[in-house]
Coordinates of C-alpha atoms in Angstrom, one line a residue:
Chain R
M1 CA 39.5 -52.9 -4.8
V2 CA 41.3 -55.3 -2.5
V3 CA 44.2 -57.0 -4.3
G4 CA 46.9 -57.9 -1.8
E5 CA 45.6 -60.1 1.0
P6 CA 43.5 -63.1 0.2
L7 CA 39.9 -62.7 0.8
S8 CA 37.6 -65.2 2.4
L9 CA 34.0 -64.8 1.3
S10 CA 32.7 -66.4 4.4
E11 CA 34.0 -63.5 6.5
A12 CA 31.7 -60.8 5.3
F13 CA 29.2 -62.4 2.9
P14 CA 25.6 -62.7 3.9
L15 CA 25.6 -66.2 2.7
A16 CA 25.8 -69.5 4.4
K17 CA 29.4 -70.5 5.2
D18 CA 29.3 -73.6 3.0
T19 CA 27.9 -71.6 0.1
A20 CA 30.6 -68.9 0.4
D21 CA 33.3 -71.5 0.6
E22 CA 31.9 -73.3 -2.4
F23 CA 31.7 -70.1 -4.4
E24 CA 35.2 -69.3 -3.5
A25 CA 36.4 -72.6 -4.7
V26 CA 34.5 -72.1 -8.0
V27 CA 36.3 -68.8 -8.5
R28 CA 39.7 -70.2 -7.8
D29 CA 39.1 -73.2 -10.1
H30 CA 37.5 -71.6 -13.1
S31 CA 38.5 -67.9 -13.2
R32 CA 41.3 -68.5 -15.6
V33 CA 39.3 -70.3 -18.2
V34 CA 36.6 -67.8 -17.9
Y35 CA 39.2 -65.0 -18.4
R36 CA 40.6 -66.8 -21.5
I37 CA 37.2 -67.3 -23.1
A38 CA 36.5 -63.6 -22.6
Y39 CA 39.9 -62.7 -24.0
S40 CA 39.5 -64.9 -27.1
V41 CA 36.6 -62.6 -28.1
L42 CA 37.6 -59.2 -26.7
R43 CA 41.4 -59.4 -27.4
N44 CA 41.9 -57.0 -24.5
H45 CA 43.1 -57.7 -20.9
H46 CA 41.0 -55.0 -19.3
D47 CA 37.8 -55.9 -21.1
A48 CA 38.4 -59.6 -20.5
E49 CA 38.8 -59.0 -16.7
D50 CA 35.6 -56.9 -16.7
A51 CA 33.8 -59.7 -18.4
T52 CA 35.2 -62.2 -15.9
Q53 CA 34.0 -60.1 -13.0
E54 CA 30.6 -59.8 -14.4
T55 CA 30.4 -63.6 -15.1
F56 CA 31.1 -64.4 -11.5
I57 CA 28.7 -61.8 -10.2
R58 CA 26.0 -63.4 -12.2
C59 CA 27.1 -66.7 -11.0
L60 CA 26.6 -65.5 -7.4
R61 CA 23.3 -63.9 -8.2
W62 CA 22.0 -67.2 -9.7
W63 CA 23.8 -69.4 -7.2
K64 CA 20.7 -70.7 -5.5
R65 CA 19.1 -71.6 -8.9
L66 CA 22.1 -73.3 -10.3
D67 CA 21.9 -77.0 -10.0
P68 CA 25.0 -78.2 -8.1
G69 CA 24.8 -81.4 -10.0
R70 CA 25.3 -79.7 -13.3
D71 CA 28.6 -78.7 -14.6
R72 CA 29.3 -75.2 -13.3
R73 CA 32.3 -74.8 -15.5
A74 CA 30.0 -75.2 -18.6
W75 CA 27.6 -72.6 -17.2
L76 CA 30.5 -70.2 -16.5
A77 CA 31.9 -70.8 -20.0
R78 CA 28.6 -70.1 -21.6
T79 CA 28.0 -67.0 -19.6
A80 CA 31.4 -65.6 -20.2
W81 CA 31.1 -66.3 -23.9
R82 CA 27.8 -64.4 -24.2
L83 CA 29.0 -61.5 -22.1
A84 CA 32.1 -61.2 -24.2
L85 CA 30.1 -61.3 -27.4
D86 CA 28.0 -58.5 -26.0
R87 CA 31.0 -56.4 -25.3
R88 CA 32.9 -57.3 -28.5
P89 CA 34.6 -54.3 -30.0
K90 CA 35.2 -53.6 -33.7
H91 CA 38.3 -55.3 -35.0
R92 CA 41.3 -53.1 -35.6
E93 CA 42.2 -52.5 -39.2
V94 CA 45.4 -54.0 -40.4
S95 CA 46.9 -53.7 -43.9
L96 CA 47.2 -57.1 -45.5
D97 CA 50.1 -56.0 -47.6
D98 CA 52.1 -54.6 -44.6
A99 CA 51.4 -57.8 -42.7
A100 CA 52.5 -60.0 -45.5
Q101 CA 55.6 -57.9 -46.0
A102 CA 56.5 -58.2 -42.4
V103 CA 56.1 -61.9 -42.4
S104 CA 58.2 -62.3 -45.5
T105 CA 60.9 -60.2 -44.1
L106 CA 61.0 -62.2 -40.9
R107 CA 61.1 -65.5 -42.9
A108 CA 63.8 -64.2 -45.2
G109 CA 65.9 -63.3 -42.2
G110 CA 65.7 -66.9 -41.0
A111 CA 63.4 -66.3 -38.1
P112 CA 61.7 -69.4 -36.7
V113 CA 58.0 -69.9 -37.0
D114 CA 57.3 -69.2 -33.4
E115 CA 59.0 -65.9 -33.6
I116 CA 57.0 -65.0 -36.7
A117 CA 53.8 -66.1 -35.0
A118 CA 54.6 -63.9 -32.0
H119 CA 55.1 -60.8 -34.2
Q120 CA 52.5 -58.1 -33.7
Q121 CA 51.7 -57.9 -37.4
M122 CA 51.1 -61.6 -37.6
E123 CA 48.7 -61.5 -34.6
A124 CA 46.8 -58.6 -36.1
L125 CA 46.7 -60.5 -39.5
L126 CA 45.4 -63.6 -37.9
E127 CA 42.8 -61.7 -35.9
R128 CA 41.5 -60.1 -39.1
L129 CA 41.4 -63.4 -41.0
I130 CA 39.4 -65.0 -38.2
A131 CA 37.1 -62.0 -38.3
T132 CA 36.4 -62.6 -42.0
L133 CA 35.2 -66.2 -41.3
P134 CA 31.5 -66.9 -41.3
R135 CA 30.0 -67.0 -37.8
E136 CA 29.5 -70.8 -37.9
L137 CA 33.2 -71.3 -38.4
R138 CA 34.5 -68.4 -36.4
E139 CA 33.0 -69.2 -33.1
P140 CA 34.2 -72.8 -32.7
L141 CA 37.6 -71.7 -33.9
M142 CA 37.8 -68.9 -31.3
L143 CA 36.8 -71.2 -28.5
S144 CA 39.2 -73.9 -29.6
T145 CA 42.1 -71.5 -29.1
V146 CA 41.2 -71.4 -25.4
E147 CA 43.4 -73.7 -23.4
D148 CA 41.6 -76.6 -21.7
M149 CA 38.5 -76.2 -23.8
T150 CA 37.6 -79.6 -25.2
S151 CA 35.3 -80.2 -28.2
P152 CA 32.3 -81.3 -26.0
E153 CA 32.7 -78.1 -23.9
I154 CA 32.7 -76.0 -27.0
A155 CA 29.7 -77.8 -28.2
N156 CA 28.0 -77.1 -24.8
V157 CA 28.8 -73.4 -25.0
L158 CA 27.6 -73.0 -28.6
G159 CA 24.6 -75.4 -28.2
I160 CA 25.6 -77.5 -31.2
P161 CA 26.5 -81.2 -31.5
D162 CA 30.0 -82.3 -30.8
G163 CA 30.4 -83.7 -34.3
S164 CA 29.5 -80.3 -35.8
V165 CA 32.2 -78.7 -33.7
R166 CA 34.8 -80.9 -35.1
T167 CA 33.6 -80.5 -38.7
R168 CA 33.5 -76.7 -38.4
L169 CA 36.9 -76.6 -36.8
M170 CA 38.5 -78.5 -39.7
R171 CA 36.7 -76.3 -42.2
A172 CA 37.7 -73.1 -40.4
R173 CA 41.4 -74.1 -40.3
Q174 CA 41.2 -75.0 -44.0
V175 CA 39.8 -71.6 -45.0
L176 CA 42.3 -69.8 -42.8
K177 CA 45.2 -71.7 -44.3
E178 CA 44.1 -70.9 -47.9
K179 CA 43.7 -67.2 -47.1
L180 CA 47.0 -67.1 -45.3
A181 CA 48.8 -68.8 -48.2
V182 CA 47.3 -66.3 -50.7
I183 CA 48.4 -63.4 -48.6
L184 CA 51.9 -64.7 -48.1
A185 CA 52.1 -65.3 -51.9
G186 CA 51.6 -61.6 -52.4
K187 CA 48.0 -61.7 -53.4
N188 CA 45.1 -60.0 -51.7
P189 CA 42.4 -62.6 -51.0
T190 CA 39.7 -60.0 -50.8
Chain U
M1 CA 60.7 -72.6 -52.5
D2 CA 58.5 -75.4 -53.7
D3 CA 54.8 -75.6 -53.0
K4 CA 55.2 -78.4 -50.5
E5 CA 57.6 -76.4 -48.4
R6 CA 55.4 -73.3 -48.6
S7 CA 52.4 -75.3 -47.6
Q8 CA 54.2 -76.7 -44.7
F9 CA 55.3 -73.2 -43.6
V10 CA 51.8 -71.9 -43.8
D11 CA 50.6 -74.9 -41.7
D12 CA 53.2 -74.4 -39.0
L13 CA 52.6 -70.6 -39.0
L14 CA 48.9 -71.1 -38.6
E15 CA 49.2 -73.6 -35.8
A16 CA 51.7 -71.5 -34.0
S17 CA 49.6 -68.4 -34.4
L18 CA 46.4 -70.1 -33.2
S19 CA 48.1 -71.6 -30.2
R20 CA 49.2 -68.2 -29.2
Y21 CA 45.8 -66.6 -30.0
S22 CA 44.2 -67.1 -26.6
S23 CA 47.1 -68.5 -24.6
V24 CA 47.1 -65.5 -22.3
T25 CA 47.8 -65.4 -18.6
P26 CA 45.7 -63.0 -16.6
R27 CA 47.3 -60.5 -14.2
S28 CA 48.2 -61.9 -10.9
G29 CA 45.5 -61.7 -8.2
L30 CA 42.6 -62.3 -10.6
E31 CA 40.8 -64.5 -8.1
G32 CA 41.2 -62.0 -5.3
R33 CA 39.8 -59.2 -7.4
V34 CA 36.9 -61.3 -8.5
L35 CA 36.1 -62.2 -4.9
A36 CA 36.3 -58.7 -3.7
N37 CA 34.1 -57.5 -6.5
A38 CA 31.6 -60.2 -5.8
K39 CA 31.6 -59.2 -2.1
A40 CA 31.0 -55.5 -3.0
A41 CA 28.2 -56.5 -5.4
Q42 CA 26.6 -58.6 -2.8
E43 CA 26.7 -55.8 -0.3
R44 CA 25.2 -53.4 -2.9
R45 CA 22.5 -55.9 -3.6
T46 CA 21.6 -56.3 0.1
W47 CA 21.5 -52.5 0.5
F48 CA 19.2 -52.1 -2.5
L49 CA 17.0 -54.9 -1.2
W50 CA 16.6 -53.1 2.1
A51 CA 16.0 -49.8 0.4
G52 CA 13.4 -51.4 -1.9
W53 CA 11.5 -52.9 1.1
L54 CA 11.6 -49.6 2.9
A55 CA 10.3 -47.7 -0.2
A56 CA 7.6 -50.3 -0.7
G57 CA 6.5 -50.0 2.9
A58 CA 6.4 -46.2 2.7
I59 CA 4.4 -46.3 -0.5
A60 CA 2.0 -48.8 1.0
T61 CA 1.5 -46.6 4.0
L62 CA 0.8 -43.5 1.9
I63 CA -1.7 -45.4 -0.2
F64 CA -3.4 -46.7 3.0
I65 CA -3.6 -43.1 4.4
G66 CA -5.0 -41.8 1.1
I67 CA -7.7 -44.5 1.0
F68 CA -8.6 -43.9 4.6
T69 CA -8.9 -40.2 4.1
M70 CA -11.0 -40.5 1.0
S71 CA -13.3 -42.9 2.6
H72 CA -13.9 -40.6 5.6
R73 CA -14.3 -37.5 3.5
S74 CA -17.8 -35.8 3.0
T75 CA -19.1 -35.9 -0.5
I76 CA -22.0 -33.4 0.2
P77 CA -21.5 -30.0 -1.5
A78 CA -21.7 -26.7 0.4
P79 CA -25.2 -25.8 1.5
P80 CA -27.2 -23.9 -1.1
K81 CA -27.9 -20.2 -1.1
T82 CA -31.0 -19.1 0.7
V83 CA -33.6 -17.4 -1.5
E84 CA -35.1 -15.2 1.3
A85 CA -33.0 -12.2 0.1
V86 CA -34.9 -12.0 -3.1
K87 CA -38.4 -11.9 -1.6
P88 CA -40.3 -8.8 -2.9
G89 CA -41.3 -7.7 0.5
V90 CA -37.8 -7.3 1.6
M91 CA -36.7 -5.1 -1.2
P92 CA -36.7 -1.4 -0.3
D93 CA -39.1 1.0 -1.9
L94 CA -36.8 3.1 -4.1
R95 CA -39.5 5.7 -4.9
A96 CA -40.0 6.5 -1.2
G97 CA -37.1 8.9 -1.2
T98 CA -35.7 8.9 2.3
A99 CA -37.0 5.5 3.1
A100 CA -35.0 3.6 5.5
V101 CA -32.7 1.1 3.9
P102 CA -32.9 -2.3 5.5
P103 CA -29.7 -3.7 6.8
M104 CA -27.6 -5.7 4.5
Q105 CA -28.9 -9.1 3.6
Q106 CA -26.5 -11.9 4.1
T107 CA -26.6 -13.7 0.8
H108 CA -24.3 -16.5 1.7
A109 CA -25.2 -18.9 4.4
P110 CA -22.5 -19.2 7.0
R111 CA -20.2 -22.2 6.4
R112 CA -21.2 -25.0 8.6
P113 CA -18.8 -27.6 9.9
Q114 CA -18.5 -30.6 7.6
V115 CA -20.8 -33.3 8.9
K116 CA -22.0 -36.4 7.2
R117 CA -25.4 -35.9 5.6
S118 CA -27.7 -38.3 4.1
A119 CA -28.8 -38.2 0.5
E120 CA -32.3 -37.2 1.5
V121 CA -31.1 -34.0 3.1
T122 CA -29.3 -33.1 -0.1
L123 CA -32.4 -33.5 -2.2
V124 CA -34.3 -31.2 0.1
A125 CA -31.7 -28.5 -0.2
R126 CA -31.7 -28.7 -3.9
T127 CA -35.4 -28.3 -4.2
E128 CA -35.3 -25.0 -2.3
M129 CA -33.3 -23.5 -5.1
R130 CA -36.1 -24.0 -7.7
L131 CA -38.6 -21.3 -7.6
P132 CA -41.8 -21.1 -9.7
V133 CA -40.6 -17.9 -11.3
F134 CA -38.5 -18.1 -14.4
P135 CA -35.8 -16.9 -14.5
S136 CA -35.2 -17.3 -10.8
P137 CA -34.5 -13.9 -9.3
A138 CA -31.0 -13.5 -8.1
A139 CA -30.2 -12.2 -4.7
I140 CA -29.0 -8.6 -4.4
T141 CA -25.3 -8.5 -3.7
N142 CA -23.7 -6.3 -1.1
E143 CA -22.3 -4.0 -3.8
E144 CA -25.7 -3.5 -5.3
M145 CA -27.2 -2.8 -1.9
L146 CA -24.6 -0.2 -1.1
L147 CA -25.2 1.5 -4.5
V148 CA -28.9 1.8 -3.7
Q149 CA -28.2 3.2 -0.3
Y150 CA -25.8 5.8 -1.8
I151 CA -28.3 7.0 -4.2
H152 CA -31.1 7.5 -1.7
V153 CA -29.1 8.8 1.2
P154 CA -26.1 10.5 -0.3
P155 CA -23.4 11.7 2.0
A156 CA -23.5 15.3 3.0
G157 CA -21.7 17.7 0.7
V158 CA -21.8 15.5 -2.4
L159 CA -24.9 17.0 -3.9
S160 CA -25.0 20.4 -2.1
A161 CA -22.4 22.2 -4.2
P162 CA -24.2 21.8 -7.5
V163 CA -27.4 23.1 -5.9
V164 CA -25.7 26.3 -4.6
E165 CA -24.1 27.0 -8.0
S166 CA -27.4 26.7 -9.7
A167 CA -28.9 29.4 -7.4
N168 CA -26.4 32.1 -8.6
I169 CA -27.0 31.6 -12.3
P170 CA -29.2 34.6 -13.6
E171 CA -32.3 33.7 -15.2
I172 CA -32.2 33.6 -18.9
Q173 CA -34.0 36.5 -20.7
I174 CA -35.6 35.5 -23.9
K175 CA -36.7 38.2 -26.3
E176 CA -38.9 37.9 -29.2
L177 CA -37.2 37.6 -32.5
E178 CA -37.6 40.7 -34.7
I179 CA -37.0 40.5 -38.4
P180 CA -36.8 43.9 -40.2
P181 CA -38.4 44.1 -43.5
L182 CA -36.3 44.0 -46.6
A183 CA -37.1 47.5 -48.0
E184 CA -34.2 47.9 -50.5
E185 CA -34.8 44.5 -52.1
T186 CA -38.4 45.5 -52.6
A187 CA -37.5 48.8 -54.4
D188 CA -35.0 47.1 -56.7
S189 CA -37.5 44.6 -57.9
T190 CA -39.9 47.4 -58.6
N191 CA -37.4 49.2 -60.9
E192 CA -36.6 46.1 -62.9
Q193 CA -40.2 45.7 -63.8

């Protein structure tokens, strides 16, 4: 796979030059958000990049049928989301007691919140807590963690009203907060 | 730690964790890899498209050739067997001893080149097979004809040996059976009385 030198699609593609240039611009503009959407589901760089590649290949395949007037970013986000859900692996198991112990130790040592949040145990704990949420709450929350994803865009990807997205996000954060408080208090929420 | 401080800590920790949850940066060169992969996929798709068209053309040609061949193929079966071989007059007289054996009858008509025949010709050929005699006599095969010829005109030396041996055998002398009288048994029975 060519990585080093920049590639121009119009050089070798059997497409019209304006189409190749347009597709190239779409890739350069939206590849990062597509990657992040895939990563929010897959939690793995390799799988997220595979899903990104597949998303743009599908985009190229359906290029002629895609309405240029429509928001291509929304189409890409929706496709990446569905592809990532199809490839979604099983969540890794993490001991709630071990995670709570690690967080308590860091906090007792005077570590700032950002450092605690960056800890591997805390990331695994959050991943497991999100996985325990019901699907209606989990999906908007996962998409909301992607940078640059606004509430209308999340609503477009999930096919639900914008107001429902906001309501579900609030509810999901509330549930997560309650579960996290219970765990840090030394109780098992399950 | 009071409840308010603990709640604030949980809030901050959740916000910080969620903000980090998907704030990832892809490896450098993601756009180039995506474009290169898209190019390769497009080339593969073009190749498969051409291969598909070629395969479809080949299949269509084969189907056309098959239909053409089937339409020009004769549907008439092979000509029927002639019944002349089973006429009584042709059969050799087996009681005549050294009667001359007629030459072998050809029971199968020679294969003719395939030509188009009309349905009327087919009907005529089939009616020849039906004879008024039931069951219809079957033609003598080559093997049967050879067996008949062997019996009536055996090769030299096959039957001569048993004839010579039979000449040397002496004639069987048969005498009359003589049964002597039972004199002793007759005397014993007289004494008992």
